[in-house]
């Protein structure tokens, strides 16, 4: 399979981002009517980096993003046959590949933040319970999420390293300059709820959500890499 390389957030491919892959089979396009409900035309600069886990198999290789995107496009609203409006900007595979999957605003966290954020799905079962249901038996660590103890499946270190590298690219001054101010992510992390000043966060930090993504582990990795 031949995949395109480089991140596209505001027009042309951004120099220095060749580690990011683009697969036409793993893409939400404004030109496709079926994809439009999953996308939002931005009115704001991007200043929030939202991180999620798929709660699915630890997908690997060049088909990882295509499988994630297909599964997301097939989701239905609970109790109906109506498509669920959901999308994401990036996918990180368990073996450390980074894919861009949309260039517009995506529906991944909540109305107050979707227009000003990128969202990244990590191909990771998430909890011990979900991993066991999928036939995986990873190492487990206990974390506290919104006051609750959660047994989190420890992710593949290649995925964590790729997630940190993607965040590094998104906060790189040269990359941001190439978007003419459209990308304005600070190298900071949220401690509790999503910060009004921007930065990296996980889905569980969005007010009112029941999600536990990603148990704080990805933010810990960013702090170890120098994020405030």
PDB file of C-alpha atoms in Angstrom:
ATOM      1  CA  UNK A   1       0.000   0.000   0.000  1.00  0.00           C
ATOM      2  CA  UNK A   2       1.286   3.469  -0.898  1.00  0.00           C
ATOM      3  CA  UNK A   3       0.267   6.121   1.611  1.00  0.00           C
ATOM      4  CA  UNK A   4       0.696   9.881   1.319  1.00  0.00           C
ATOM      5  CA  UNK A   5       2.914  11.568   3.871  1.00  0.00           C
ATOM      6  CA  UNK A   6       2.626  14.857   5.699  1.00  0.00           C
ATOM      7  CA  UNK A   7       0.033  16.693   7.774  1.00  0.00           C
ATOM      8  CA  UNK A   8      -2.576  18.913   6.104  1.00  0.00           C
ATOM      9  CA  UNK A   9      -4.409  21.280   8.445  1.00  0.00           C
ATOM     10  CA  UNK A  10      -4.720  24.540   6.547  1.00  0.00           C
ATOM     11  CA  UNK A  11      -4.228  23.899   2.853  1.00  0.00           C
ATOM     12  CA  UNK A  12      -0.889  22.500   1.710  1.00  0.00           C
ATOM     13  CA  UNK A  13       1.126  19.702   3.273  1.00  0.00           C
ATOM     14  CA  UNK A  14       3.152  21.071   6.196  1.00  0.00           C
ATOM     15  CA  UNK A  15       6.933  20.617   5.818  1.00  0.00           C
ATOM     16  CA  UNK A  16       8.618  18.505   8.478  1.00  0.00           C
ATOM     17  CA  UNK A  17       5.555  16.363   9.202  1.00  0.00           C
ATOM     18  CA  UNK A  18       6.367  13.390   6.954  1.00  0.00           C
ATOM     19  CA  UNK A  19       5.942  10.978   9.869  1.00  0.00           C
ATOM     20  CA  UNK A  20       2.168  11.539   9.522  1.00  0.00           C
ATOM     21  CA  UNK A  21       0.502   9.197   7.013  1.00  0.00           C
ATOM     22  CA  UNK A  22      -2.674   9.795   4.987  1.00  0.00           C
ATOM     23  CA  UNK A  23      -4.741   6.904   3.678  1.00  0.00           C
ATOM     24  CA  UNK A  24      -7.648   7.717   1.297  1.00  0.00           C
ATOM     25  CA  UNK A  25      -9.510   4.776   2.865  1.00  0.00           C
ATOM     26  CA  UNK A  26      -9.170   6.383   6.295  1.00  0.00           C
ATOM     27  CA  UNK A  27     -10.507   9.869   5.705  1.00  0.00           C
ATOM     28  CA  UNK A  28     -13.508  12.105   6.341  1.00  0.00           C
ATOM     29  CA  UNK A  29     -14.041  14.405   3.348  1.00  0.00           C
ATOM     30  CA  UNK A  30     -16.270  17.483   3.128  1.00  0.00           C
ATOM     31  CA  UNK A  31     -16.811  16.572  -0.531  1.00  0.00           C
ATOM     32  CA  UNK A  32     -18.671  13.389   0.466  1.00  0.00           C
ATOM     33  CA  UNK A  33     -22.266  14.140   1.590  1.00  0.00           C
ATOM     34  CA  UNK A  34     -22.265  11.128   3.918  1.00  0.00           C
ATOM     35  CA  UNK A  35     -19.230  12.534   5.756  1.00  0.00           C
ATOM     36  CA  UNK A  36     -20.477  16.094   6.220  1.00  0.00           C
ATOM     37  CA  UNK A  37     -22.515  15.419   9.402  1.00  0.00           C
ATOM     38  CA  UNK A  38     -19.287  14.142  10.983  1.00  0.00           C
ATOM     39  CA  UNK A  39     -17.365  17.353  10.277  1.00  0.00           C
ATOM     40  CA  UNK A  40     -17.464  20.973  11.434  1.00  0.00           C
ATOM     41  CA  UNK A  41     -16.159  24.002   9.550  1.00  0.00           C
ATOM     42  CA  UNK A  42     -13.756  25.697  11.912  1.00  0.00           C
ATOM     43  CA  UNK A  43     -14.182  29.229  13.194  1.00  0.00           C
ATOM     44  CA  UNK A  44     -11.391  29.108  15.741  1.00  0.00           C
ATOM     45  CA  UNK A  45      -7.688  28.455  15.988  1.00  0.00           C
ATOM     46  CA  UNK A  46      -6.719  24.947  17.083  1.00  0.00           C
ATOM     47  CA  UNK A  47      -5.528  25.165  20.681  1.00  0.00           C
ATOM     48  CA  UNK A  48      -6.773  21.890  22.257  1.00  0.00           C
ATOM     49  CA  UNK A  49      -5.205  18.454  21.709  1.00  0.00           C
ATOM     50  CA  UNK A  50      -7.820  15.843  22.712  1.00  0.00           C
ATOM     51  CA  UNK A  51      -6.755  12.233  23.290  1.00  0.00           C
ATOM     52  CA  UNK A  52      -8.969   9.136  23.163  1.00  0.00           C
ATOM     53  CA  UNK A  53      -8.706   5.367  23.097  1.00  0.00           C
ATOM     54  CA  UNK A  54     -10.797   3.307  20.700  1.00  0.00           C
ATOM     55  CA  UNK A  55     -11.807   0.654  23.294  1.00  0.00           C
ATOM     56  CA  UNK A  56     -11.222  -1.720  20.389  1.00  0.00           C
ATOM     57  CA  UNK A  57      -8.477  -4.145  19.356  1.00  0.00           C
ATOM     58  CA  UNK A  58      -4.830  -3.103  19.448  1.00  0.00           C
ATOM     59  CA  UNK A  59      -4.771  -2.490  15.707  1.00  0.00           C
ATOM     60  CA  UNK A  60      -1.398  -2.349  13.977  1.00  0.00           C
ATOM     61  CA  UNK A  61       0.070  -1.703  10.544  1.00  0.00           C
ATOM     62  CA  UNK A  62      -0.918   0.345   7.524  1.00  0.00           C
ATOM     63  CA  UNK A  63      -4.585  -0.760   7.669  1.00  0.00           C
ATOM     64  CA  UNK A  64      -5.048   0.320  11.292  1.00  0.00           C
ATOM     65  CA  UNK A  65      -6.551   3.739  10.560  1.00  0.00           C
ATOM     66  CA  UNK A  66      -8.820   2.435   7.797  1.00  0.00           C
ATOM     67  CA  UNK A  67     -10.305  -0.091  10.218  1.00  0.00           C
ATOM     68  CA  UNK A  68     -10.824   2.556  12.921  1.00  0.00           C
ATOM     69  CA  UNK A  69     -12.446   5.033  10.524  1.00  0.00           C
ATOM     70  CA  UNK A  70     -14.719   2.350   9.038  1.00  0.00           C
ATOM     71  CA  UNK A  71     -15.858   1.345  12.527  1.00  0.00           C
ATOM     72  CA  UNK A  72     -16.546   4.961  13.496  1.00  0.00           C
ATOM     73  CA  UNK A  73     -18.511   5.649  10.306  1.00  0.00           C
ATOM     74  CA  UNK A  74     -20.617   2.551  10.975  1.00  0.00           C
ATOM     75  CA  UNK A  75     -21.642   3.610  14.492  1.00  0.00           C
ATOM     76  CA  UNK A  76     -25.361   4.194  15.115  1.00  0.00           C
ATOM     77  CA  UNK A  77     -27.156   6.289  17.682  1.00  0.00           C
ATOM     78  CA  UNK A  78     -28.247   4.093  20.604  1.00  0.00           C
ATOM     79  CA  UNK A  79     -31.528   2.319  19.888  1.00  0.00           C
ATOM     80  CA  UNK A  80     -31.775   3.591  16.298  1.00  0.00           C
ATOM     81  CA  UNK A  81     -30.468   2.942  12.810  1.00  0.00           C
ATOM     82  CA  UNK A  82     -29.401   6.585  12.456  1.00  0.00           C
ATOM     83  CA  UNK A  83     -25.678   7.238  11.905  1.00  0.00           C
ATOM     84  CA  UNK A  84     -23.846   8.747  14.850  1.00  0.00           C
ATOM     85  CA  UNK A  85     -22.035  12.020  14.136  1.00  0.00           C
ATOM     86  CA  UNK A  86     -18.498  11.117  15.143  1.00  0.00           C
ATOM     87  CA  UNK A  87     -15.043  11.622  13.646  1.00  0.00           C
ATOM     88  CA  UNK A  88     -11.443  12.210  14.638  1.00  0.00           C
ATOM     89  CA  UNK A  89      -8.439  14.068  13.241  1.00  0.00           C
ATOM     90  CA  UNK A  90      -5.700  11.509  13.877  1.00  0.00           C
ATOM     91  CA  UNK A  91      -5.303   7.799  14.609  1.00  0.00           C
ATOM     92  CA  UNK A  92      -2.239   6.304  16.315  1.00  0.00           C
ATOM     93  CA  UNK A  93      -1.793   2.559  15.861  1.00  0.00           C
ATOM     94  CA  UNK A  94      -0.572   0.273  18.619  1.00  0.00           C
ATOM     95  CA  UNK A  95       2.724  -0.226  16.780  1.00  0.00           C
ATOM     96  CA  UNK A  96       3.351   3.506  16.506  1.00  0.00           C
ATOM     97  CA  UNK A  97       2.078   4.626  13.098  1.00  0.00           C
ATOM     98  CA  UNK A  98       0.474   8.085  12.960  1.00  0.00           C
ATOM     99  CA  UNK A  99      -2.376   8.760  10.518  1.00  0.00           C
ATOM    100  CA  UNK A 100      -4.252  11.956   9.738  1.00  0.00           C
ATOM    101  CA  UNK A 101      -7.915  11.205   9.001  1.00  0.00           C
ATOM    102  CA  UNK A 102      -9.566  14.637   8.552  1.00  0.00           C
ATOM    103  CA  UNK A 103      -8.615  18.251   7.875  1.00  0.00           C
ATOM    104  CA  UNK A 104     -11.750  19.975   9.190  1.00  0.00           C
ATOM    105  CA  UNK A 105     -13.137  20.180  12.709  1.00  0.00           C
ATOM    106  CA  UNK A 106     -14.152  16.739  13.978  1.00  0.00           C
ATOM    107  CA  UNK A 107     -16.922  15.540  16.289  1.00  0.00           C
ATOM    108  CA  UNK A 108     -14.905  13.821  18.975  1.00  0.00           C
ATOM    109  CA  UNK A 109     -15.405  15.438  22.364  1.00  0.00           C
ATOM    110  CA  UNK A 110     -18.083  18.096  22.834  1.00  0.00           C
ATOM    111  CA  UNK A 111     -19.619  21.173  21.236  1.00  0.00           C
ATOM    112  CA  UNK A 112     -17.618  23.629  23.290  1.00  0.00           C
ATOM    113  CA  UNK A 113     -14.295  22.230  22.138  1.00  0.00           C
ATOM    114  CA  UNK A 114     -14.709  20.450  18.765  1.00  0.00           C
ATOM    115  CA  UNK A 115     -14.158  23.579  16.657  1.00  0.00           C
ATOM    116  CA  UNK A 116     -10.964  24.508  18.468  1.00  0.00           C
ATOM    117  CA  UNK A 117      -9.416  21.069  18.807  1.00  0.00           C
ATOM    118  CA  UNK A 118      -7.840  18.109  17.112  1.00  0.00           C
ATOM    119  CA  UNK A 119      -8.799  14.663  18.359  1.00  0.00           C
ATOM    120  CA  UNK A 120      -6.593  11.578  18.308  1.00  0.00           C
ATOM    121  CA  UNK A 121      -7.834   7.996  18.649  1.00  0.00           C
ATOM    122  CA  UNK A 122      -5.325   5.464  19.981  1.00  0.00           C
ATOM    123  CA  UNK A 123      -5.926   1.853  18.947  1.00  0.00           C
ATOM    124  CA  UNK A 124      -6.004   0.531  22.465  1.00  0.00           C
ATOM    125  CA  UNK A 125      -8.649  -1.507  24.371  1.00  0.00           C
ATOM    126  CA  UNK A 126      -8.343   0.854  27.317  1.00  0.00           C
ATOM    127  CA  UNK A 127      -9.606  -1.043  30.320  1.00  0.00           C
ATOM    128  CA  UNK A 128      -8.661  -4.504  31.540  1.00  0.00           C
ATOM    129  CA  UNK A 129     -12.268  -5.631  31.133  1.00  0.00           C
ATOM    130  CA  UNK A 130     -12.449  -4.485  27.518  1.00  0.00           C
ATOM    131  CA  UNK A 131      -9.071  -6.035  26.708  1.00  0.00           C
ATOM    132  CA  UNK A 132     -10.207  -9.397  28.084  1.00  0.00           C
ATOM    133  CA  UNK A 133     -13.420  -9.223  26.027  1.00  0.00           C
ATOM    134  CA  UNK A 134     -11.243  -8.749  22.938  1.00  0.00           C
ATOM    135  CA  UNK A 135      -9.005 -11.679  23.863  1.00  0.00           C
ATOM    136  CA  UNK A 136      -6.075  -9.524  24.927  1.00  0.00           C
ATOM    137  CA  UNK A 137      -4.289  -9.923  28.251  1.00  0.00           C
ATOM    138  CA  UNK A 138      -2.053  -6.889  28.758  1.00  0.00           C
ATOM    139  CA  UNK A 139      -0.290  -5.641  31.839  1.00  0.00           C
ATOM    140  CA  UNK A 140      -2.714  -3.599  33.971  1.00  0.00           C
ATOM    141  CA  UNK A 141      -2.298  -0.519  36.140  1.00  0.00           C
ATOM    142  CA  UNK A 142      -4.847   1.071  38.464  1.00  0.00           C
ATOM    143  CA  UNK A 143      -5.624   4.749  37.953  1.00  0.00           C
ATOM    144  CA  UNK A 144      -8.092   7.178  39.501  1.00  0.00           C
ATOM    145  CA  UNK A 145     -10.376   8.882  36.974  1.00  0.00           C
ATOM    146  CA  UNK A 146     -12.915  11.406  38.309  1.00  0.00           C
ATOM    147  CA  UNK A 147     -12.626   9.833  41.741  1.00  0.00           C
ATOM    148  CA  UNK A 148     -13.126   6.260  40.495  1.00  0.00           C
ATOM    149  CA  UNK A 149     -10.512   3.514  40.428  1.00  0.00           C
ATOM    150  CA  UNK A 150     -10.069   2.112  36.917  1.00  0.00           C
ATOM    151  CA  UNK A 151      -7.960  -0.885  35.879  1.00  0.00           C
ATOM    152  CA  UNK A 152      -6.287   0.403  32.725  1.00  0.00           C
ATOM    153  CA  UNK A 153      -4.536  -1.791  30.146  1.00  0.00           C
ATOM    154  CA  UNK A 154      -0.960  -0.573  29.809  1.00  0.00           C
ATOM    155  CA  UNK A 155      -0.507   0.562  26.180  1.00  0.00           C
ATOM    156  CA  UNK A 156       2.239  -0.503  23.810  1.00  0.00           C
ATOM    157  CA  UNK A 157       5.232   1.807  24.379  1.00  0.00           C
ATOM    158  CA  UNK A 158       5.495   2.338  20.606  1.00  0.00           C
ATOM    159  CA  UNK A 159       2.026   3.848  20.607  1.00  0.00           C
ATOM    160  CA  UNK A 160       2.843   6.103  23.552  1.00  0.00           C
ATOM    161  CA  UNK A 161       6.053   7.303  21.883  1.00  0.00           C
ATOM    162  CA  UNK A 162       4.149   8.050  18.653  1.00  0.00           C
ATOM    163  CA  UNK A 163       1.459   9.919  20.590  1.00  0.00           C
ATOM    164  CA  UNK A 164       4.115  12.106  22.206  1.00  0.00           C
ATOM    165  CA  UNK A 165       5.744  12.693  18.813  1.00  0.00           C
ATOM    166  CA  UNK A 166       2.426  13.774  17.282  1.00  0.00           C
ATOM    167  CA  UNK A 167       1.892  16.238  20.124  1.00  0.00           C
ATOM    168  CA  UNK A 168       5.447  17.489  19.624  1.00  0.00           C
ATOM    169  CA  UNK A 169       4.692  18.157  15.958  1.00  0.00           C
ATOM    170  CA  UNK A 170       1.445  19.951  16.788  1.00  0.00           C
ATOM    171  CA  UNK A 171       3.282  22.258  19.208  1.00  0.00           C
ATOM    172  CA  UNK A 172       6.406  22.751  17.083  1.00  0.00           C
ATOM    173  CA  UNK A 173       6.855  26.489  16.336  1.00  0.00           C
ATOM    174  CA  UNK A 174       7.929  25.799  12.734  1.00  0.00           C
ATOM    175  CA  UNK A 175       4.882  23.617  12.093  1.00  0.00           C
ATOM    176  CA  UNK A 176       2.591  26.195  13.664  1.00  0.00           C
ATOM    177  CA  UNK A 177       4.163  28.999  11.626  1.00  0.00           C
ATOM    178  CA  UNK A 178       3.458  27.025   8.432  1.00  0.00           C
ATOM    179  CA  UNK A 179      -0.282  27.176   9.263  1.00  0.00           C
ATOM    180  CA  UNK A 180      -0.163  31.000   9.557  1.00  0.00           C
ATOM    181  CA  UNK A 181      -1.482  30.954  13.117  1.00  0.00           C
ATOM    182  CA  UNK A 182      -4.272  28.443  12.492  1.00  0.00           C
ATOM    183  CA  UNK A 183      -2.500  25.892  14.728  1.00  0.00           C
ATOM    184  CA  UNK A 184      -1.780  27.457  18.115  1.00  0.00           C
ATOM    185  CA  UNK A 185      -1.398  24.603  20.600  1.00  0.00           C
ATOM    186  CA  UNK A 186       0.571  25.380  23.775  1.00  0.00           C
ATOM    187  CA  UNK A 187       2.879  22.728  25.230  1.00  0.00           C
ATOM    188  CA  UNK A 188       0.791  22.330  28.373  1.00  0.00           C
ATOM    189  CA  UNK A 189      -1.477  19.626  29.825  1.00  0.00           C
ATOM    190  CA  UNK A 190      -4.814  19.837  31.609  1.00  0.00           C
ATOM    191  CA  UNK A 191      -4.741  18.785  35.274  1.00  0.00           C
ATOM    192  CA  UNK A 192      -8.491  18.490  35.843  1.00  0.00           C
ATOM    193  CA  UNK A 193     -11.054  19.729  33.305  1.00  0.00           C
ATOM    194  CA  UNK A 194     -10.211  20.958  29.825  1.00  0.00           C
ATOM    195  CA  UNK A 195      -8.375  24.276  30.164  1.00  0.00           C
ATOM    196  CA  UNK A 196      -9.846  27.447  28.717  1.00  0.00           C
ATOM    197  CA  UNK A 197      -6.305  28.392  27.692  1.00  0.00           C
ATOM    198  CA  UNK A 198      -5.783  25.271  25.562  1.00  0.00           C
ATOM    199  CA  UNK A 199      -3.329  22.390  25.714  1.00  0.00           C
ATOM    200  CA  UNK A 200      -3.373  18.597  25.751  1.00  0.00           C
ATOM    201  CA  UNK A 201      -6.204  16.779  27.500  1.00  0.00           C
ATOM    202  CA  UNK A 202      -7.952  13.417  27.609  1.00  0.00           C
ATOM    203  CA  UNK A 203     -11.637  12.800  26.925  1.00  0.00           C
ATOM    204  CA  UNK A 204     -12.443  12.132  30.588  1.00  0.00           C
ATOM    205  CA  UNK A 205     -11.567  15.757  31.331  1.00  0.00           C
ATOM    206  CA  UNK A 206     -14.476  17.101  29.292  1.00  0.00           C
ATOM    207  CA  UNK A 207     -17.183  18.269  31.749  1.00  0.00           C
ATOM    208  CA  UNK A 208     -20.116  15.874  31.994  1.00  0.00           C
ATOM    209  CA  UNK A 209     -18.597  12.994  30.031  1.00  0.00           C
ATOM    210  CA  UNK A 210     -18.635   9.406  31.293  1.00  0.00           C
ATOM    211  CA  UNK A 211     -15.490   8.498  29.328  1.00  0.00           C
ATOM    212  CA  UNK A 212     -12.286   7.385  31.040  1.00  0.00           C
ATOM    213  CA  UNK A 213      -9.947   7.852  28.025  1.00  0.00           C
ATOM    214  CA  UNK A 214      -6.968   7.497  28.482  1.00  0.00           C
ATOM    215  CA  UNK A 215      -6.666   7.078  32.238  1.00  0.00           C
ATOM    216  CA  UNK A 216      -4.161   9.932  32.458  1.00  0.00           C
ATOM    217  CA  UNK A 217      -1.384   7.773  31.010  1.00  0.00           C
ATOM    218  CA  UNK A 218      -0.848   9.811  27.848  1.00  0.00           C
ATOM    219  CA  UNK A 219      -0.719  13.082  29.746  1.00  0.00           C
ATOM    220  CA  UNK A 220       1.836  11.520  32.101  1.00  0.00           C
ATOM    221  CA  UNK A 221       3.933  10.655  29.044  1.00  0.00           C
ATOM    222  CA  UNK A 222       3.765  14.251  27.839  1.00  0.00           C
ATOM    223  CA  UNK A 223       4.804  15.591  31.224  1.00  0.00           C
ATOM    224  CA  UNK A 224       7.735  13.176  31.247  1.00  0.00           C
ATOM    225  CA  UNK A 225       8.685  14.641  27.854  1.00  0.00           C
ATOM    226  CA  UNK A 226       8.687  18.185  29.219  1.00  0.00           C
ATOM    227  CA  UNK A 227       5.085  19.424  28.880  1.00  0.00           C
ATOM    228  CA  UNK A 228       3.941  21.622  31.770  1.00  0.00           C
TER     229      UNK A 228
END
